GROMACS .gro file of C-alpha atoms in nm:
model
  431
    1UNK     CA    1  -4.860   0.372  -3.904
    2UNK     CA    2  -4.588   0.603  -3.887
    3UNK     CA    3  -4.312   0.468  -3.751
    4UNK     CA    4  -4.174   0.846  -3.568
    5UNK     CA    5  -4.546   0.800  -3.416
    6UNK     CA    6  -4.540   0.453  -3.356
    7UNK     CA    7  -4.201   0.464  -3.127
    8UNK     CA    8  -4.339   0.834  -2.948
    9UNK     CA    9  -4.622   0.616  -2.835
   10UNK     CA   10  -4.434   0.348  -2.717
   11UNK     CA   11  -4.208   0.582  -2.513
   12UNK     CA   12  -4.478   0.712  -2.377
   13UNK     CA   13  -4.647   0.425  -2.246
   14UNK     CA   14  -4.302   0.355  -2.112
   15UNK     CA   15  -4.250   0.648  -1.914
   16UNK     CA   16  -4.659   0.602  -1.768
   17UNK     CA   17  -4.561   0.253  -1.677
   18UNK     CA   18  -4.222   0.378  -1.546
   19UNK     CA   19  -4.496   0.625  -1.332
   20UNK     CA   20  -4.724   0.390  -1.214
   21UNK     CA   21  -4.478   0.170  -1.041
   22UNK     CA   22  -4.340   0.421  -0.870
   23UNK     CA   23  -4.618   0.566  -0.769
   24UNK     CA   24  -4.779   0.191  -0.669
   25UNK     CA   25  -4.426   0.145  -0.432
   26UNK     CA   26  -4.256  -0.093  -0.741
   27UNK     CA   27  -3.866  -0.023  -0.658
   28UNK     CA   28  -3.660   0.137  -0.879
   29UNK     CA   29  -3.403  -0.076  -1.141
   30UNK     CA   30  -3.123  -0.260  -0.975
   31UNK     CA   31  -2.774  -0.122  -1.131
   32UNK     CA   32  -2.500  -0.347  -1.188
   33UNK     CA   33  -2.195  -0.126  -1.095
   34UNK     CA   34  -1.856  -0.202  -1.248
   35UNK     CA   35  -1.613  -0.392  -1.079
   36UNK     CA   36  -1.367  -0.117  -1.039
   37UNK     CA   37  -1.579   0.042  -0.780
   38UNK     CA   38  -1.650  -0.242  -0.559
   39UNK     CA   39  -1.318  -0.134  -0.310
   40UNK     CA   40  -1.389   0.260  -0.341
   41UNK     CA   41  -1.575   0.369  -0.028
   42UNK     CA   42  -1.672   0.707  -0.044
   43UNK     CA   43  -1.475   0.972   0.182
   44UNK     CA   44  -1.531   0.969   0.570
   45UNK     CA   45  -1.372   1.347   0.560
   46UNK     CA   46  -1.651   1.407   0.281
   47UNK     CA   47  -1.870   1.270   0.562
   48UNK     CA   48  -1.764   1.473   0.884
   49UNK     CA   49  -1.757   1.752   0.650
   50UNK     CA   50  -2.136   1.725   0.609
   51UNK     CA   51  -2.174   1.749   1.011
   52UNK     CA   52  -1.927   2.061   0.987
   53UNK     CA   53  -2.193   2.212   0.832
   54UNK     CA   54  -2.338   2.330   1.177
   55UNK     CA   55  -2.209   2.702   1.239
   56UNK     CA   56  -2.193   2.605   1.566
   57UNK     CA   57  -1.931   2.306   1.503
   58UNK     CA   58  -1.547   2.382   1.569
   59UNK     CA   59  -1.414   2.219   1.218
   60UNK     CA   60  -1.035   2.099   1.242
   61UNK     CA   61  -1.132   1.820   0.987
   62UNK     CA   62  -1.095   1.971   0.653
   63UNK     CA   63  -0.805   2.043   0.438
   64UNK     CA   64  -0.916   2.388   0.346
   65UNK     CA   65  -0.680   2.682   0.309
   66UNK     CA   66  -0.787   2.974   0.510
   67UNK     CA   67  -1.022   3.227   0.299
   68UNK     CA   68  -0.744   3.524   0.460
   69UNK     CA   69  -0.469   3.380   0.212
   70UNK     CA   70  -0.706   3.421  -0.106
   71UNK     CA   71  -0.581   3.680  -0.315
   72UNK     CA   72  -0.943   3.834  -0.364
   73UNK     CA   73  -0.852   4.166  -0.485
   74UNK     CA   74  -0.572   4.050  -0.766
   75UNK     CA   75  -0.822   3.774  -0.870
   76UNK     CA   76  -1.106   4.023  -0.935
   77UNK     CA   77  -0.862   4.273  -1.114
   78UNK     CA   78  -0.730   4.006  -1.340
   79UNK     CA   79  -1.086   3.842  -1.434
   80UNK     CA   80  -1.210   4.176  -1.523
   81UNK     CA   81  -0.924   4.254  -1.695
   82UNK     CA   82  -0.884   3.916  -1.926
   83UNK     CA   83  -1.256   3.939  -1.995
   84UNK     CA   84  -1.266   4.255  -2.097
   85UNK     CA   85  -0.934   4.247  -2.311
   86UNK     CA   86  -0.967   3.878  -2.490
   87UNK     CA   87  -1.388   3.720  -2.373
   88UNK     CA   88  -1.364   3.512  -2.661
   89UNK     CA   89  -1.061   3.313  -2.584
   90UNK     CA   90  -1.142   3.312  -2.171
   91UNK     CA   91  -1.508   3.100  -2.326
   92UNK     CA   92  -1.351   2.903  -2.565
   93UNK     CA   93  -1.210   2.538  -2.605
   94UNK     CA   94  -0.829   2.554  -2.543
   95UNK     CA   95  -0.538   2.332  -2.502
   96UNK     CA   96  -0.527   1.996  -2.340
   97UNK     CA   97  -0.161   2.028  -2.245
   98UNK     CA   98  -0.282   2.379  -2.082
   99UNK     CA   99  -0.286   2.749  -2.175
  100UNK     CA  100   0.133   2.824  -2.325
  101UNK     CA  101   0.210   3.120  -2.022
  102UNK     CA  102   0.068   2.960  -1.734
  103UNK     CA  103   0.318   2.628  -1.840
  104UNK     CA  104   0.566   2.883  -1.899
  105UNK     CA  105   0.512   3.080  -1.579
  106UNK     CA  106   0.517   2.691  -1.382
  107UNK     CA  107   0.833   2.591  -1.562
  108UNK     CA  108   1.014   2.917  -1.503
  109UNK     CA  109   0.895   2.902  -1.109
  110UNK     CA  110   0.999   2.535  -1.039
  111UNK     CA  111   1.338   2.575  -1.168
  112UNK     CA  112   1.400   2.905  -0.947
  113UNK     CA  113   1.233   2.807  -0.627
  114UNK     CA  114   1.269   2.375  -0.647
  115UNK     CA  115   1.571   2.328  -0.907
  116UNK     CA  116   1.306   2.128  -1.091
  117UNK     CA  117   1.377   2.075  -1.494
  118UNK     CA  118   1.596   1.857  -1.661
  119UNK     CA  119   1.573   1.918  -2.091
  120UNK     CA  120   1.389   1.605  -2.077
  121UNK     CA  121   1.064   1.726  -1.898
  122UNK     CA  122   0.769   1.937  -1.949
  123UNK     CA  123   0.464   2.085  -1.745
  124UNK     CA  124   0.108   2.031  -1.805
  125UNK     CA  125  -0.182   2.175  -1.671
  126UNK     CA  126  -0.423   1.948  -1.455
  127UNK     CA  127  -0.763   1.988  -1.290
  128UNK     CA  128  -0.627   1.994  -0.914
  129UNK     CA  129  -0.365   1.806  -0.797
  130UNK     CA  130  -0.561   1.429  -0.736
  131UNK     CA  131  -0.554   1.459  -1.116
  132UNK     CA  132  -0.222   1.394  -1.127
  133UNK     CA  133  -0.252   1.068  -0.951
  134UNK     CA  134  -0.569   0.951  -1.168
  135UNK     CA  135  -0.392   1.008  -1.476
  136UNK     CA  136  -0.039   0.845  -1.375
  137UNK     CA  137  -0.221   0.530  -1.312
  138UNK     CA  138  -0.468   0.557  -1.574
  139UNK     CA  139  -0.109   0.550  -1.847
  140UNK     CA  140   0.117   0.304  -1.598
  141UNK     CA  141  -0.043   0.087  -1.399
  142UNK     CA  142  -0.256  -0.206  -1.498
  143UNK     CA  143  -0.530  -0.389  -1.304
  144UNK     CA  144  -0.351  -0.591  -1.081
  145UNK     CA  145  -0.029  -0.383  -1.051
  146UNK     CA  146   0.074  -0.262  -0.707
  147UNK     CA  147   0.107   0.090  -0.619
  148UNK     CA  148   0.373   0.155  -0.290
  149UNK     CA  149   0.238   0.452  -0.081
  150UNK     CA  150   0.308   0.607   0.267
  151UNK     CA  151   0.113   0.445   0.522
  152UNK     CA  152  -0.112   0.686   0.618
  153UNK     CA  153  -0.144   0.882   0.316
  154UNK     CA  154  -0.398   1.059   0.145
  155UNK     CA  155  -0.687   0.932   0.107
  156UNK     CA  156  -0.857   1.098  -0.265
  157UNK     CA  157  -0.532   0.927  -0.444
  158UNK     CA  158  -0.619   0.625  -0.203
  159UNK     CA  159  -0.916   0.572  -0.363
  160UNK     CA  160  -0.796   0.694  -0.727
  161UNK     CA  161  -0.613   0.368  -0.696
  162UNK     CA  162  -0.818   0.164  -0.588
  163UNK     CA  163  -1.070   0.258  -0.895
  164UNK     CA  164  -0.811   0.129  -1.074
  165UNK     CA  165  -0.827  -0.217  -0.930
  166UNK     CA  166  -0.452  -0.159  -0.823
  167UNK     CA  167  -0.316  -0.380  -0.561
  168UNK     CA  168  -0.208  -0.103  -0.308
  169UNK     CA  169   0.042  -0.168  -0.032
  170UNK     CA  170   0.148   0.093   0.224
  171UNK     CA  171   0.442   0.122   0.422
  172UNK     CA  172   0.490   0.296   0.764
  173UNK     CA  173   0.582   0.603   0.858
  174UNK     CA  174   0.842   0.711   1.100
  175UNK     CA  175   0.928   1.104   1.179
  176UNK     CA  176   1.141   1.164   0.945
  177UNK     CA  177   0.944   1.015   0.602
  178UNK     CA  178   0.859   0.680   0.486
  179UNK     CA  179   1.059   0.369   0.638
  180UNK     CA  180   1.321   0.269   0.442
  181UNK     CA  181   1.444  -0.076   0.478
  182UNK     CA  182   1.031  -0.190   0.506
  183UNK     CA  183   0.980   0.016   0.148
  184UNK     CA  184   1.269  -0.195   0.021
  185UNK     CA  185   1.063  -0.500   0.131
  186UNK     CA  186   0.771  -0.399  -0.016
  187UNK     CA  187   0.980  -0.350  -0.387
  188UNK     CA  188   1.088  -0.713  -0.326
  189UNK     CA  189   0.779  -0.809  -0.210
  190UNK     CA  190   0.612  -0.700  -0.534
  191UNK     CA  191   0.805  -0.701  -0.792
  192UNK     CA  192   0.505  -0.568  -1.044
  193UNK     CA  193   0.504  -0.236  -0.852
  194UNK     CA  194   0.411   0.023  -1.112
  195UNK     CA  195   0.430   0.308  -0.901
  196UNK     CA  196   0.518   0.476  -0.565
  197UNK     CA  197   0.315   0.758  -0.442
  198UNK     CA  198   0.481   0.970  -0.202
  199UNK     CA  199   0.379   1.344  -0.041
  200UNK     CA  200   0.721   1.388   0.125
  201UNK     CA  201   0.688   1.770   0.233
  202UNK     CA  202   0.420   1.836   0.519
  203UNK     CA  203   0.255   1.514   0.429
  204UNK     CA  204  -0.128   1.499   0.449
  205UNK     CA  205  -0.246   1.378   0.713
  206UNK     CA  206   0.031   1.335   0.929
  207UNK     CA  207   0.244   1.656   0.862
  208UNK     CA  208   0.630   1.463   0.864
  209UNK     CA  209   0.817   1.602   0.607
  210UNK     CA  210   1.098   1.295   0.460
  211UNK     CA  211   1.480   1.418   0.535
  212UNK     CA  212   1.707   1.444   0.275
  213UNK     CA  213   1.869   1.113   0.309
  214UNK     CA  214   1.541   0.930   0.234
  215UNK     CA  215   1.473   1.119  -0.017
  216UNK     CA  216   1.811   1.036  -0.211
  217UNK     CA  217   1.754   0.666  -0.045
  218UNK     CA  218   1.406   0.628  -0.181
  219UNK     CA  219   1.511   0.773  -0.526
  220UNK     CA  220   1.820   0.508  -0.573
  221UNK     CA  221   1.526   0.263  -0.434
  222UNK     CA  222   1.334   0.388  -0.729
  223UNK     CA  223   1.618   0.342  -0.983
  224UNK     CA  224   1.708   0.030  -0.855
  225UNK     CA  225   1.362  -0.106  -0.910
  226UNK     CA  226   1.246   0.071  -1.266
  227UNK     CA  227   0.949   0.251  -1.059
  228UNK     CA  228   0.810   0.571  -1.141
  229UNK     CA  229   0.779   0.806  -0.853
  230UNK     CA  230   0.475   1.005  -0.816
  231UNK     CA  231   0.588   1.308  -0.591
  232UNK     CA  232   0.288   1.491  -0.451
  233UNK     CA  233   0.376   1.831  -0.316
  234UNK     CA  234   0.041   2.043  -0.309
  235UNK     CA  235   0.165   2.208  -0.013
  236UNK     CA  236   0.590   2.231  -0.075
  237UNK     CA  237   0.594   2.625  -0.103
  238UNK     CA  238   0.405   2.627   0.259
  239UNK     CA  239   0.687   2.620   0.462
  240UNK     CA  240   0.741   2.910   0.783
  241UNK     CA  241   1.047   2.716   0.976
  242UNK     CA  242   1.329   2.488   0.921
  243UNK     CA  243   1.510   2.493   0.615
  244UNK     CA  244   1.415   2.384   0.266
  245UNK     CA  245   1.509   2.041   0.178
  246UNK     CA  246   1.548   1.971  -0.225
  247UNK     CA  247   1.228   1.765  -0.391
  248UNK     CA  248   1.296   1.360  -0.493
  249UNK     CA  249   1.237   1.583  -0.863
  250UNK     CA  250   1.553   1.763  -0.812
  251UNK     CA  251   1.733   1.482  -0.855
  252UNK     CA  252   1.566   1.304  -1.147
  253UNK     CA  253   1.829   1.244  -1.398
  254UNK     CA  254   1.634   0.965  -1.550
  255UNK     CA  255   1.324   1.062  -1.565
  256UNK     CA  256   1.127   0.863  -1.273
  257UNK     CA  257   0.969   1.107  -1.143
  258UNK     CA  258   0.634   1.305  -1.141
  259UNK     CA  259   0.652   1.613  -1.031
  260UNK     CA  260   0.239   1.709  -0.899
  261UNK     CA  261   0.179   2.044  -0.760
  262UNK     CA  262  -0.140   2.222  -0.700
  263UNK     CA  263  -0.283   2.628  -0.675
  264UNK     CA  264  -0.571   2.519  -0.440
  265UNK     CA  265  -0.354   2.594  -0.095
  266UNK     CA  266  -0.174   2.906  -0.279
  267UNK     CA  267  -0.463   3.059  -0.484
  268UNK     CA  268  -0.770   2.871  -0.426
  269UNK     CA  269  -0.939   2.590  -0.429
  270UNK     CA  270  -1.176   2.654  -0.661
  271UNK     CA  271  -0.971   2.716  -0.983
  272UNK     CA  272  -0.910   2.310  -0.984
  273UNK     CA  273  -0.600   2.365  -1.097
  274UNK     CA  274  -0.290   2.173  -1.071
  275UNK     CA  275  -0.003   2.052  -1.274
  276UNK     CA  276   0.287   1.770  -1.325
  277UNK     CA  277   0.617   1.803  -1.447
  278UNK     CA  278   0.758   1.487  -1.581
  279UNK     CA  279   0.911   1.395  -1.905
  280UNK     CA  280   0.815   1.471  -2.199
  281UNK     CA  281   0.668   1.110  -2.327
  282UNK     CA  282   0.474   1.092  -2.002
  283UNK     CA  283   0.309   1.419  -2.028
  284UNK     CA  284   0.232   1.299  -2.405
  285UNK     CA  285   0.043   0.964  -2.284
  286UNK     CA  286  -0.142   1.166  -2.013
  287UNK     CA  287  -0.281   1.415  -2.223
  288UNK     CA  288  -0.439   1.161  -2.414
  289UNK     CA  289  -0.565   1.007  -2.087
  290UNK     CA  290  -0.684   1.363  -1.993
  291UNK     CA  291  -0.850   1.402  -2.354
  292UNK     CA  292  -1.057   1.125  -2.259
  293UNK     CA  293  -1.190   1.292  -1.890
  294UNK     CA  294  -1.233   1.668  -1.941
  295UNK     CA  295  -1.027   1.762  -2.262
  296UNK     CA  296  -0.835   2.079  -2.082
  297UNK     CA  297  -0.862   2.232  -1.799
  298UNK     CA  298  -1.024   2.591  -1.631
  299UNK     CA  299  -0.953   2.779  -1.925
  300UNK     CA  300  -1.070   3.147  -1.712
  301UNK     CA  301  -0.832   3.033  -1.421
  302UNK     CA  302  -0.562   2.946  -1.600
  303UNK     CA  303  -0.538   3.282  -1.703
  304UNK     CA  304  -0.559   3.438  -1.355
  305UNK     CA  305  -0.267   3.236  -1.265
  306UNK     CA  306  -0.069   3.296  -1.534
  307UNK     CA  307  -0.122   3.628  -1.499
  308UNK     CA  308  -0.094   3.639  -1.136
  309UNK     CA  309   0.235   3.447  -1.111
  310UNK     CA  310   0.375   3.706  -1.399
  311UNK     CA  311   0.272   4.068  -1.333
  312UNK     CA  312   0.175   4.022  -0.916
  313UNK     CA  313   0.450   3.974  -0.638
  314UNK     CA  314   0.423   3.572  -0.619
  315UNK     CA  315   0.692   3.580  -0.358
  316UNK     CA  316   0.571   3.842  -0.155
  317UNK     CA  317   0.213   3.616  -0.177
  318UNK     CA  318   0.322   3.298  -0.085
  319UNK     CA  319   0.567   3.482   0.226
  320UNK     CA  320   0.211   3.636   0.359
  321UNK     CA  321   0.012   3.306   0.338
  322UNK     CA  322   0.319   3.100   0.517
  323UNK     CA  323   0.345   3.399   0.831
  324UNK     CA  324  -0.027   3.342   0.876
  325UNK     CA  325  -0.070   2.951   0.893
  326UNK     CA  326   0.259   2.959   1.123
  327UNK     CA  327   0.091   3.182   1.373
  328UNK     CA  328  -0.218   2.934   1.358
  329UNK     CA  329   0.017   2.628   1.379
  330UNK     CA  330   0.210   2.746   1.659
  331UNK     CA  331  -0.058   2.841   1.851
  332UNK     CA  332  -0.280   2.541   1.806
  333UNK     CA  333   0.067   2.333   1.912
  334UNK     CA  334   0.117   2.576   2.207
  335UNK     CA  335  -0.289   2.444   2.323
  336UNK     CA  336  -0.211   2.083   2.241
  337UNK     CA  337   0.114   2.138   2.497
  338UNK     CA  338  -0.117   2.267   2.776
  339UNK     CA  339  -0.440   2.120   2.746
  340UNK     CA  340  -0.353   1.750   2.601
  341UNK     CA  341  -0.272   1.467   2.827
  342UNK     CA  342   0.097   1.362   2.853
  343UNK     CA  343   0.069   1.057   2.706
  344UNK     CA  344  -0.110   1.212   2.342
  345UNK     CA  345   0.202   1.224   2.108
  346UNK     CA  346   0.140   1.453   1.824
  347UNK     CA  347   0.364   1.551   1.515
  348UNK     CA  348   0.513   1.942   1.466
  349UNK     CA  349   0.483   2.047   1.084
  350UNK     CA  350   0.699   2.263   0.923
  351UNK     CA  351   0.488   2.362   0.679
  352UNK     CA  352   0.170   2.257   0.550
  353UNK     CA  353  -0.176   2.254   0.704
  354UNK     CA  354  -0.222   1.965   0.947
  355UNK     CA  355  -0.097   1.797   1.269
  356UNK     CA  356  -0.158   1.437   1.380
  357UNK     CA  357  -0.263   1.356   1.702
  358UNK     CA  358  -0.194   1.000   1.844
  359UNK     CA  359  -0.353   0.834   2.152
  360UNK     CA  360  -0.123   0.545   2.303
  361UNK     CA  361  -0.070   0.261   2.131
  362UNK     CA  362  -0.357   0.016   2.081
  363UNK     CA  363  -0.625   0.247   2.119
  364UNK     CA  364  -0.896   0.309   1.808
  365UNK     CA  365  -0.926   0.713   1.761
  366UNK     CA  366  -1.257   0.618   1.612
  367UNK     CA  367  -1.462   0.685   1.930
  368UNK     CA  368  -1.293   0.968   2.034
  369UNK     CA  369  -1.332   1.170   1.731
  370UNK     CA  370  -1.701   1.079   1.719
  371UNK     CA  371  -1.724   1.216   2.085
  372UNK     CA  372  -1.514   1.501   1.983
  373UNK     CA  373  -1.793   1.576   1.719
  374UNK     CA  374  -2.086   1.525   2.011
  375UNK     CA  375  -1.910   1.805   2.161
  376UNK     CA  376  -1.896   2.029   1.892
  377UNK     CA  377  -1.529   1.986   1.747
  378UNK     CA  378  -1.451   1.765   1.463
  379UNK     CA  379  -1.128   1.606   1.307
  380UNK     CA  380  -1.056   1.302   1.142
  381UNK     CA  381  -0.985   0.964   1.256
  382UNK     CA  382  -0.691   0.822   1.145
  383UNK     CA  383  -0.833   0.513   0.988
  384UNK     CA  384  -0.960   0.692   0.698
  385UNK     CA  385  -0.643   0.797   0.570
  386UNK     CA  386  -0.472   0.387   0.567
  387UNK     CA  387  -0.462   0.144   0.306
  388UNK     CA  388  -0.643  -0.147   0.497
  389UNK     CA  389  -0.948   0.045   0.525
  390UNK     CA  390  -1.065  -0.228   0.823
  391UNK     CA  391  -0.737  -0.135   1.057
  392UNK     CA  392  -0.752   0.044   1.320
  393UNK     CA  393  -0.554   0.342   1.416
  394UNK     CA  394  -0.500   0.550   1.688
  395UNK     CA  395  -0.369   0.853   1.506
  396UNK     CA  396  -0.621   1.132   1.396
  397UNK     CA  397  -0.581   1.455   1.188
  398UNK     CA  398  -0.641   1.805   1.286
  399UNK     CA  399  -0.626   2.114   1.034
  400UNK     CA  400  -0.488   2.436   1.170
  401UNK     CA  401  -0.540   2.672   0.805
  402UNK     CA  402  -0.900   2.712   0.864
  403UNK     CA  403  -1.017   2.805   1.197
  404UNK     CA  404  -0.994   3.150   1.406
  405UNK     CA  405  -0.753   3.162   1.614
  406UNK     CA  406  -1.041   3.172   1.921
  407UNK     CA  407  -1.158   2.864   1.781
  408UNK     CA  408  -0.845   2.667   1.779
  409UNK     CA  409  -0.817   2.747   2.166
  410UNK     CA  410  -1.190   2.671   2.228
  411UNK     CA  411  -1.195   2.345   2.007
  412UNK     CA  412  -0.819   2.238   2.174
  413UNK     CA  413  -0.955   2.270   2.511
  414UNK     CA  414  -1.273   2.071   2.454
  415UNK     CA  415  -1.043   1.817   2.299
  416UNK     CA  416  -0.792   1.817   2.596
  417UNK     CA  417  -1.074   1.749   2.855
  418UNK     CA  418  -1.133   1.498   2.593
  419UNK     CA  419  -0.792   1.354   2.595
  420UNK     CA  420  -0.797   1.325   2.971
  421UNK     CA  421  -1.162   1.166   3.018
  422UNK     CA  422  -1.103   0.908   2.744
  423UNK     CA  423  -0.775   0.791   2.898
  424UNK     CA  424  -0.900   0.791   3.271
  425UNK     CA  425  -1.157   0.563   3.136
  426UNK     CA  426  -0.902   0.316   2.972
  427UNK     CA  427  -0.658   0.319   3.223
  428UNK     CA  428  -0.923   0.254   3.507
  429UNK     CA  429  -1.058  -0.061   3.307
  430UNK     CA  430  -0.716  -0.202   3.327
  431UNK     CA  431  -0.686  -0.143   3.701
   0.00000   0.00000   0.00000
C-alpha cells in the first residue's frame, strides 16, 4: 500500500476516534504545563474587567487612558498618508531594533524633556512597555535569581517574573517612594539580586511618585550592589502639578539602568508600542531575546509615531492630555474628601492615572471592592498588585483617566456610603 495513503487513513481513524470520545463524554488529554507557569495566576484586573463589561457598571478598575486624549484626527491623517506614499514598506518585515526615525525621534525627545542619554546608550523599539520587563529578565536574570520591586507594584511585570521562576521580593512603600534602609536589607538579604524594578513617577497602583533623594539613594544602592535598575515610567510625561523631578536614568553614568517608556497613555493603547533606553550591549542581547518572541514590532504604528512626534505639536499634545486627567483627578479627590469616611487614607498623584484608597489598618479591601462591584462600581483590591499573592491588604486602586466626570461623582458617592457602612460594621463588632 501506499504509504501517503496508508498514514491519511490512519489520521483519519484518529481524528473519528478523537470524535467518538468526545462525543461518548471521554475527557479531553491532560496537559502537562511547564514549570515556569505553576506561580503565574492570571490577572484579577483582567477579571473585574470582564464584569466592567456591563454598561451599566461605574469602572474605576482599569488602567485605560481616556479615549478624549487619542489623537484620532493626526492618527488617521498620518495612516492615510504613509500608506498611500510607501504601502509596501508599512506591510513588510522591518527591523528588530525598530524603524531608524521613530528611535531617532525617542532619542532626540528623552534627552530634551528627561536629560536621558549618555554616548553609551541606545533606544529600541518594544511591543508596549511590559516588554521591557520580559525581555530584561529573559537576558539577566536566571531561574532562581531575585528580582527587588516596590511593594505594591504592578502586577503584568509581577507575573513576567514570576514566569521566569525568579525569586521576587518586594519592599514597602512609604509616600515619598520605596523604603530605603528596608531595600538595603533586601540587597543584603539577597545577594543574587539580578534586578530591581522600580515605577518611581505616579507609580501604578498606588500613585507616590519617589523624591529626589531616593532616587539618588536607590541609584548609589544600585552601584553599590552591581544591580541593574529597571526604571518603568509609562506614565513620566503625565504630570499637571508639582515640579518635575529628574529620572534614576538621568543619572546613569555607568550604565545600570533601563530606561522603559511606553505610547499607550500618550497615543494609544493599541499601537503596543514601547521602548528602553539602556546601553548599547543590553539593547544588543535583548534584541536577540526579542528575535525569538515577535521579531520587531508594529511596523504601521511605528510610523504614526514617528511621524507624529516629528511633524505634529508633541508638546502642545501631551500639555492637552495632562489639563484633562488633572481636572478628572482633582475632582474625583475633591468626592473622596466629602463623601469618604475620615478614617479612609488615600494617596494624591501628581501625575499619572490612579489613586489608592486605604481602609484602616488590618482590614482586607477584598470584600469591600466585591460589594463595591454588587453596587455597580468597580476598582481593584489591593492584593492583586503584592508580591505574596496570599497577603492581605487593605489598600485598593481606583483609575480617574477613564470615567465621565458624572460618573466619578456617582461611583465616589456609592463608594463613600460604602466606606461608612463597612466601617460601622467593624467598629460595632469590636464594641
Amino acid at each position: 500500500m501506499d504509504t501517503r495513503v496508508s498514514l491519511s487513513l490512519q489520521q483519519c481513524m484518529i481524528v473519528l476516534k478523537y470524535k467518538e470520545n468526545s462525543c461518548s463524554g471521554v475527557s479531553k488529554m491532560e496537559y502537562k504545563y511547564s514549570d515556569r507557569m505553576s506561580g503565574v495566576k492570571g490577572s484579577l484586573i483582567r477579571e473585574i474587567l470582564k464584569m466592567s463589561a456591563d454598561p451599566s457598571l461605574i469602572a474605576f478598575s482599569g488602567g485605560n487612558p481616556s479615549s478624549d486624549a487619542f489623537p484620532k484626527e493626526a492618527i488617521t491623517e498620518i495612516i492615510h498618508k504613509v500608506l498611500t506614499e510607501n504601502p509596501v514598506s508599512m506591510l513588510q518585515y522591518s527591523y528588530t531594533e525598530g524603524y531608524p526615525p521613530l528611535r531617532a525621534a525617542v532619542s532626540k525627545r528623552l534627552k530634551e524633556a528627561m536629560a536621558i542619554g549618555r554616548e553609551f546608550d541606545d533606544v529600541m523599539i518594544i511591543s508596549g512597555g511590559q516588554q521591557a520587563a520580559d525581555l530584561a529578565t529573559k537576558v539577566l536574570v536566571n531561574e532562581g535569581d531575585t528580582v527587588i520591586c516596590e511593594d505594591p507594584s504592578f502586577v503584568g511585570c509581577l507575573n513576567t517574573f514570576r514566569s521566569y521562576k525568579a525569586n521576587l521580593v518586594g519592599v514597602p512603600m512609604d509616600m515619598d517612594g520605596i523604603n530605603i534602609e528596608k531595600l538595603e536589607k533586601a540587597l543584603l538579604d539577597n545577594p543574587n539580586t539580578k534586578l530591581m524594578y522600580l515605577i518611581p513617577s505616579f507609580q501604578n497602583p498606588s500613585g507616590i511618585t519617589m523624591s529626589l533623594a531616593k532616587r539618588k539613594a536607590v541609584y548609589q544602592l544600585a552601584k553599590r550592589f552591581g544591580v541593574v535598575i529597571l526604571e518603568d515610567n509609562p506614565y513620566g510625561e503625565l504630570r499637571f502639578t508639582g515640579e518635575h523631578i529628574p529620572t534614576i536614568k538621568s543619572m546613569d553614568d555607568e550604565g545600570l539602568v533601563i530606561y522603559s517608556g511606553s505610547f499607550s497613555k500618550v497615543m494609544a493603547p493599541a499601537f503596543r508600542l514601547g521602548y528602553v533606553c539602556c546601553h548599547s550591549d543590553l539593547v544588543s542581547r535583548m534584541a536577540v531575546g526579542k528575535q525569538c518572541v515577535d521579531v520587531h514590532s508594529n511596523t504601521l504604528f511605528q510610523h504614526v509615531c514617528a511621524e507624529f512626534m516629528t511633524n505634529y505639536d508633541y508638546n502642545a499634545h501631551i500639555a492637552r492630555i495632562s489639563g484633562l486627567y488633572k481636572e478628572k483627578c482633582q475632582l474625583m479627590l475633591a468626592e473622596m474628601g466629602k463623601k469618604f469616611h475620615p478614617s479612609v487614607a488615600y494617596t494624591r498623584p501628581e501625575g499619572g492615572l490612579f489613586i489608592m484608597g486605604f481602609l484602616p489598618e488590618g482590614m482586607d479591601s477584598y470584600p469591600f471592592v466585591m460589594e463595591g462591584i454588587k453596587q455597580k462600581v468597580a476598582c481593584v483590591p489591593g492584593v492583586a498588585f503584592l508580591v505574596d499573592q496570599t497577603a492581605i491588604s487593605n489598600g485598593f486602586r481606583m483609575n480617574f483617566s477613564n470615567c465621565t466626570k458624572e460618573n466619578i461623582v456617582k461611583g465616589i458617592d456609592i463608594l463613600g456610603k460604602l466606606t461608612y457602612s463597612t466601617l460601622e460594621k467593624k467598629y460595632s463588632q469590636l464594641t
